[in-house]
Amino acid sequence: MIELCGGYKLDCLQDYSPDDVAVMKVEIERFRTLSEALGALR
């Protein structure tokens, strides 16, 4: 299960192709890194 920003969860990853899931995971990690960087600026 992948938890997204705002608490939304993708719990049906079988509905997506493995390539799409891989892209989503990369994007989620990128957003997490950005969010942490922005939080450090506060």
mmCIF file of C-alpha atoms in Angstrom:
data_model
loop_
_atom_site.group_PDB
_atom_site.id
_atom_site.type_symbol
_atom_site.label_atom_id
_atom_site.label_comp_id
_atom_site.label_asym_id
_atom_site.label_seq_id
_atom_site.Cartn_x
_atom_site.Cartn_y
_atom_site.Cartn_z
ATOM 1 C CA MET A 1 0.000 0.000 0.000
ATOM 2 C CA ILE A 2 1.298 3.441 -0.906
ATOM 3 C CA GLU A 3 0.270 6.428 1.176
ATOM 4 C CA LEU A 4 0.058 9.642 -0.779
ATOM 5 C CA CYS A 5 -0.002 13.243 0.347
ATOM 6 C CA GLY A 6 -3.249 14.057 2.110
ATOM 7 C CA GLY A 7 -3.581 10.532 3.442
ATOM 8 C CA TYR A 8 -4.953 9.018 0.224
ATOM 9 C CA LYS A 9 -3.820 5.443 -0.225
ATOM 10 C CA LEU A 10 -3.340 3.384 -3.361
ATOM 11 C CA ASP A 11 -4.340 -0.040 -2.122
ATOM 12 C CA CYS A 12 -5.237 -1.593 -5.467
ATOM 13 C CA LEU A 13 -1.855 -1.499 -7.152
ATOM 14 C CA GLN A 14 -2.846 -4.576 -9.150
ATOM 15 C CA ASP A 15 -5.123 -2.216 -11.105
ATOM 16 C CA TYR A 16 -2.015 -0.509 -12.500
ATOM 17 C CA SER A 17 0.740 -1.833 -14.737
ATOM 18 C CA PRO A 18 4.098 -2.497 -13.039
ATOM 19 C CA ASP A 19 5.639 0.325 -15.086
ATOM 20 C CA ASP A 20 2.962 2.760 -13.896
ATOM 21 C CA VAL A 21 3.485 1.680 -10.276
ATOM 22 C CA ALA A 22 7.241 2.228 -10.630
ATOM 23 C CA VAL A 23 6.650 5.726 -12.028
ATOM 24 C CA MET A 24 4.219 6.514 -9.198
ATOM 25 C CA LYS A 25 6.733 5.385 -6.571
ATOM 26 C CA VAL A 26 9.443 7.603 -8.089
ATOM 27 C CA GLU A 27 7.086 10.586 -8.167
ATOM 28 C CA ILE A 28 5.937 9.973 -4.585
ATOM 29 C CA GLU A 29 9.546 9.866 -3.393
ATOM 30 C CA ARG A 30 10.308 13.053 -5.327
ATOM 31 C CA PHE A 31 7.365 14.816 -3.676
ATOM 32 C CA ARG A 32 8.399 13.487 -0.249
ATOM 33 C CA THR A 33 11.930 14.847 -0.742
ATOM 34 C CA LEU A 34 10.545 18.202 -1.883
ATOM 35 C CA SER A 35 8.165 18.318 1.075
ATOM 36 C CA GLU A 36 11.013 17.594 3.512
ATOM 37 C CA ALA A 37 13.185 20.286 1.904
ATOM 38 C CA LEU A 38 10.386 22.824 2.161
ATOM 39 C CA GLY A 39 9.729 21.820 5.765
ATOM 40 C CA ALA A 40 13.391 22.425 6.590
ATOM 41 C CA LEU A 41 13.049 26.005 5.355
ATOM 42 C CA ARG A 42 10.428 26.853 7.977
#
